[in-house]
Tab-separated table of C-alpha atoms in Angstrom:
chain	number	residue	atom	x	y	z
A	898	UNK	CA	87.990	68.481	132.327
A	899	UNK	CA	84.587	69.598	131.021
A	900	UNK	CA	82.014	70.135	134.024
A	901	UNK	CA	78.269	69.628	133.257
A	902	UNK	CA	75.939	71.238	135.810
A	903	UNK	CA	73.149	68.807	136.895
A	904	UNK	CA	69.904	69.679	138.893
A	905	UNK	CA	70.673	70.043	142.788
A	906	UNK	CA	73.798	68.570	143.946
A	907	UNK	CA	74.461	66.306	140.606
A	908	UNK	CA	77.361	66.842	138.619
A	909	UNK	CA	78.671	65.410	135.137
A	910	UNK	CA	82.932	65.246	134.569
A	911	UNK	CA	84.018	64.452	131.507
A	912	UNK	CA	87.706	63.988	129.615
A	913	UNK	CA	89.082	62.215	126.746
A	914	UNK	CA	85.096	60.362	126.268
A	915	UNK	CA	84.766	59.076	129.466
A	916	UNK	CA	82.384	60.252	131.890
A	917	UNK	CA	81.846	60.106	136.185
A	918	UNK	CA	78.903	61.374	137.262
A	919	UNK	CA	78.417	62.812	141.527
A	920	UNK	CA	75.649	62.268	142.994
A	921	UNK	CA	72.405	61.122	140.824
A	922	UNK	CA	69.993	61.697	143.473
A	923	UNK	CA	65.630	62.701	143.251
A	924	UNK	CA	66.320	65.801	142.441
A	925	UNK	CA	68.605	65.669	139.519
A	926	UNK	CA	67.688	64.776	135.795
A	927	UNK	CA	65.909	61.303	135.468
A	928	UNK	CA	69.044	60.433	133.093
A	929	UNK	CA	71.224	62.246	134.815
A	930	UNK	CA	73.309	59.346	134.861
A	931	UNK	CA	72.624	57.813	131.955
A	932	UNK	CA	76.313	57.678	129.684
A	933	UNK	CA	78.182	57.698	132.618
A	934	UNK	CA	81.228	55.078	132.726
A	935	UNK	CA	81.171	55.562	136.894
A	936	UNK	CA	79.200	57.084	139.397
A	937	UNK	CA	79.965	58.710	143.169
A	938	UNK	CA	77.531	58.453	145.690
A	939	UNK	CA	78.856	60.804	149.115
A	940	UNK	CA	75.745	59.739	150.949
A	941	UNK	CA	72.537	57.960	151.446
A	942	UNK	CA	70.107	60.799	151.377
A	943	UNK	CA	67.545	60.320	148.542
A	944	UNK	CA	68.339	64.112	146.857
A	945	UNK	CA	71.680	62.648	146.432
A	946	UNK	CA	71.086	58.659	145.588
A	947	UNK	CA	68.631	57.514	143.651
A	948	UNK	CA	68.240	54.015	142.372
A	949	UNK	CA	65.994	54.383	139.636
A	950	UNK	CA	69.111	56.924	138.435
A	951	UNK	CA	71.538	54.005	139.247
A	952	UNK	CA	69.682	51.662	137.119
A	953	UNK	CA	68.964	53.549	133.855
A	954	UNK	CA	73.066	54.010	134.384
A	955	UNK	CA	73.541	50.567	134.813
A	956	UNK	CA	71.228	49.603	131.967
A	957	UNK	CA	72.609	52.095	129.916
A	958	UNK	CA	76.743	51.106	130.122
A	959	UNK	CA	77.800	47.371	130.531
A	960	UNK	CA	80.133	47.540	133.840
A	961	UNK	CA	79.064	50.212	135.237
A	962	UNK	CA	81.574	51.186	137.820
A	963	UNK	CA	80.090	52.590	141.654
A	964	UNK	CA	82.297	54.193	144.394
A	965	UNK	CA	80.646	55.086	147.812
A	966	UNK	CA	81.263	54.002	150.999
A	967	UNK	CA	80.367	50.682	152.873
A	968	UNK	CA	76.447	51.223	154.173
A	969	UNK	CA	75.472	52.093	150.727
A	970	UNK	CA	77.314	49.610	148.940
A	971	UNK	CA	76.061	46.567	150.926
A	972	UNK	CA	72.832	47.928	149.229
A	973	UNK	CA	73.706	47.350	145.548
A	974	UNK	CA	73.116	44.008	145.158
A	975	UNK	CA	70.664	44.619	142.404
A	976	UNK	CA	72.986	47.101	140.811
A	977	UNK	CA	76.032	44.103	141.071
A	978	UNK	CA	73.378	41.583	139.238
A	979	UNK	CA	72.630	43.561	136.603
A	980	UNK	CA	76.707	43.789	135.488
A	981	UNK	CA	78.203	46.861	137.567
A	982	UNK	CA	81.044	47.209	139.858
A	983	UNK	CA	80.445	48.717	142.878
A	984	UNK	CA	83.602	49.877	145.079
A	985	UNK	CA	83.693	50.607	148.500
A	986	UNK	CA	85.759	53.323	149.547
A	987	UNK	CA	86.083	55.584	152.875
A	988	UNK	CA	87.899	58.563	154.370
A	989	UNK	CA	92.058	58.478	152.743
A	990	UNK	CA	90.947	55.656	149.293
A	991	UNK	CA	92.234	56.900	146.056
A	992	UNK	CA	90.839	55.329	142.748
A	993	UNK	CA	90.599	56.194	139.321
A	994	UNK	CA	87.237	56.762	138.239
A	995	UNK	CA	86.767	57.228	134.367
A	996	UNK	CA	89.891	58.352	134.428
A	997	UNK	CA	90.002	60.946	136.829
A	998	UNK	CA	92.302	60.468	140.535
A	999	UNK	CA	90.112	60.244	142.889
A	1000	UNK	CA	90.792	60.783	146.174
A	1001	UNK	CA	88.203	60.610	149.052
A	1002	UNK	CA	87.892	62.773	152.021
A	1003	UNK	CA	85.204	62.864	154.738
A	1004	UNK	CA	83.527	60.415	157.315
A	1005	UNK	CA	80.256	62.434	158.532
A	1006	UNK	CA	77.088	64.337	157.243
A	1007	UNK	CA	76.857	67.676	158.686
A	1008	UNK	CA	74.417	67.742	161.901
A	1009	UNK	CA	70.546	68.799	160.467
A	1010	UNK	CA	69.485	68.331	164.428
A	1011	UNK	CA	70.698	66.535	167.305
A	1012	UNK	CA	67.442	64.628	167.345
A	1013	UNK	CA	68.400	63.252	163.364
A	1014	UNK	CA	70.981	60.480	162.937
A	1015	UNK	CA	74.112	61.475	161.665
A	1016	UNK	CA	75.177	59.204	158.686
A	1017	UNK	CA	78.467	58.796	156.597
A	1018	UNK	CA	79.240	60.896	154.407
A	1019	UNK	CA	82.256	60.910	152.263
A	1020	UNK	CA	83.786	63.815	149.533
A	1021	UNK	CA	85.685	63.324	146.605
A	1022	UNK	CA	88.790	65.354	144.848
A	1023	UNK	CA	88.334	64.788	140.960
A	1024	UNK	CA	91.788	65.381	139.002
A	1025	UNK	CA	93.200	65.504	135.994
A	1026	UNK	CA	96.340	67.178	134.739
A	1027	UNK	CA	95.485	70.245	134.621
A	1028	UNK	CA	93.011	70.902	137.297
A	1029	UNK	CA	91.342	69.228	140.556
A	1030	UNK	CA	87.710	69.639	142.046
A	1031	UNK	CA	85.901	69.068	144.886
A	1032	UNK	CA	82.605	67.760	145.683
A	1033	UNK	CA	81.813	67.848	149.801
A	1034	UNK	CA	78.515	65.997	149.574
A	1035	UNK	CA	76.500	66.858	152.711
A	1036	UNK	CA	79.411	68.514	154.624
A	1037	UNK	CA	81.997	71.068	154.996
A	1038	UNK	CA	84.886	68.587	154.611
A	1039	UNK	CA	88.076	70.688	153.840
A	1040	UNK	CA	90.248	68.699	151.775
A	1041	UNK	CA	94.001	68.248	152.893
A	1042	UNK	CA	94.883	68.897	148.846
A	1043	UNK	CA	94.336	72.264	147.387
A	1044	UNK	CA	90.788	72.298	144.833
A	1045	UNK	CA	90.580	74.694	142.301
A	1046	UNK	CA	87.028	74.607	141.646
A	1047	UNK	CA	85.032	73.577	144.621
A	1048	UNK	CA	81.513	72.535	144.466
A	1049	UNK	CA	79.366	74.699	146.926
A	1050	UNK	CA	76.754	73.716	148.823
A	1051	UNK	CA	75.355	76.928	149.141
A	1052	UNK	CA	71.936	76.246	150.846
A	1053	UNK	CA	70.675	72.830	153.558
A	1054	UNK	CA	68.406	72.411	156.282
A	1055	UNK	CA	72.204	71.801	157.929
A	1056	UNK	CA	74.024	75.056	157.040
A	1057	UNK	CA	73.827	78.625	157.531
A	1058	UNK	CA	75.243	81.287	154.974
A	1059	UNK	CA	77.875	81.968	157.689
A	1060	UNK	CA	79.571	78.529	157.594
A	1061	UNK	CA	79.045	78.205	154.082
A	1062	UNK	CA	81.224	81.788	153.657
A	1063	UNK	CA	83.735	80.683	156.258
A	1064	UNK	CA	83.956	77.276	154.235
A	1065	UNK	CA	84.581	79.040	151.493
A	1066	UNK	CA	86.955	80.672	152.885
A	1067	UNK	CA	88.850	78.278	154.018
A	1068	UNK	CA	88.944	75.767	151.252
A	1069	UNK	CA	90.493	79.059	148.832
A	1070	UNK	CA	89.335	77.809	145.714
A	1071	UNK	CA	89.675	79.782	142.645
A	1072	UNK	CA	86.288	79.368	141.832
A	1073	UNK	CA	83.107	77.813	143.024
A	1074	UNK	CA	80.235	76.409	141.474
A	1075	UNK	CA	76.897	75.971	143.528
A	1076	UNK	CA	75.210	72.863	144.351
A	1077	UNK	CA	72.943	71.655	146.663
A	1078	UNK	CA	70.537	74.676	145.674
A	1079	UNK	CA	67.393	72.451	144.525
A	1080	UNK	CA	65.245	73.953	147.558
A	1081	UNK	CA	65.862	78.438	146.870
A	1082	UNK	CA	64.208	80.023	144.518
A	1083	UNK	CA	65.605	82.608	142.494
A	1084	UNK	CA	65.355	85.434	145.467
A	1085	UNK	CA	67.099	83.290	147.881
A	1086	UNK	CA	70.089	82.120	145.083
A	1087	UNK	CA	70.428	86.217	144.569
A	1088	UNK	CA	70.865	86.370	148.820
A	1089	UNK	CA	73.029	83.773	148.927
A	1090	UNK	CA	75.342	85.114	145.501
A	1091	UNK	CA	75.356	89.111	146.869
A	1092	UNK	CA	76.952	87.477	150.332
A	1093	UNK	CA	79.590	85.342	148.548
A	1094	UNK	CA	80.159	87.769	146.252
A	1095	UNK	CA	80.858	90.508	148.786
A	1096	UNK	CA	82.437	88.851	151.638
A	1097	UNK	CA	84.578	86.358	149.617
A	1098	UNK	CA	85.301	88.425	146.360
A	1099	UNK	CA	88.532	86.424	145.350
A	1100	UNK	CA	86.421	83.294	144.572
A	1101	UNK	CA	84.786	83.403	141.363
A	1102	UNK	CA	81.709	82.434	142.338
A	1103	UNK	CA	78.799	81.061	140.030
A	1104	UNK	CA	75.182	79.161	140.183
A	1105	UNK	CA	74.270	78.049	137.298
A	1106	UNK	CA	71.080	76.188	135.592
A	1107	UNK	CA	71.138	72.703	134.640
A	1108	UNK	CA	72.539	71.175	131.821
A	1109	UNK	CA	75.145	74.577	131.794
A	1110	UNK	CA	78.489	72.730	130.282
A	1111	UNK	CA	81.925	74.349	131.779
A	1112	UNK	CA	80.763	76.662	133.984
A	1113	UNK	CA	83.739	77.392	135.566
């Protein structure tokens, strides 16, 4: 599995030429998607779906395939005319995506504020035979599988650095790659590393810039 670091929370996974992309949202390359033979949208938030990113995908590969859950798939009408396949899927699905197994974990975004809507939210475990990931989306879904890479979101108006260690802790990845880290600078992403570093030492713990190929 080679693992292509996007901008924010986007990731690129690709084996044997084919190619699923996580979520393509505003903050992540304009072609971030672009190539990709499916796409995984967790949730609805525009730093994780974009449809000018969905389109350029769907322009750019003939059958497209899409997998995210019900309230954003009722959306994709356009996506469906213009020749891609979009696939609902929820808490407990398993699909193959480009592929990868897929299996799906999650229901609900993290709370930002009680005043905010909470929307769905869903996770997926990537696989292959060697080696399985995990992308949370906007939440600290623990997966019932074991991950061994696990794709951090280290910083949210949601989260505090305390959750995200105890997350961290508890999903006992071998390593973890940060996402969701479009909004810190480079002072805050050296806050955040010293903390994981310290406090959760056997994780092997990395941020990366974009467009970094196998990270972990």
């Amino acid at each position: 599995m080679r693992i292509t670091k996007l901008g924010h929370s986007c990731v690129r996974l690709e084996r044997a030429g084919a190619a699923l992309v996580i979520d393509p949202g505003g903050f992540s390359e304009a072609d971030a998607a672009v190539g990709a033979d499916a796409v995984a949208i967790t949730h609805e938030h525009p730093d994780h779906l974009d449809l000018d990113r969905l389109r350029a995908a769907a322009a750019a590969k003939p059958g497209l395939e899409v997998y995210t859950h019900a309230g954003i798939a009722e959306r994709l009408g356009e996506l469906r005319e213009a020749g891609a396949r979009v696939h609902t899927v929820d808490h407990g699905a398993t699909v193959t995506a480009a592929g990868f197994d897929v299996h799906v974990y999650g229901e609900r975004h993290a709370v930002i504020h009680p005043d905010i809507p909470v929307v769905t939210n869903i996770g997926f475990r990537v696989s292959d035979s060697e080696r399985a990931l995990f992308h949370p989306g906007d939440a600290l879904t623990v997966p019932e599988d074991p991950v061994d890479t696990l794709m951090l979101p280290v910083q949210a108006p949601w989260s505090k650095v305390s959750e995200v260690i105890d997350y961290l802790r508890e999903v006992r990845p071998a390593a973890a790659l940060a996402v969701h880290d479009g909004l810190l600078n480079e002072n805050g992403a050296g806050v955040y590393a010293a903390n994981l570093e310290r406090l959760v030492p056997q994780v092997d713990y990395r941020r990366v810039q974009p467009g970094t190929v196998d990270a972990i």
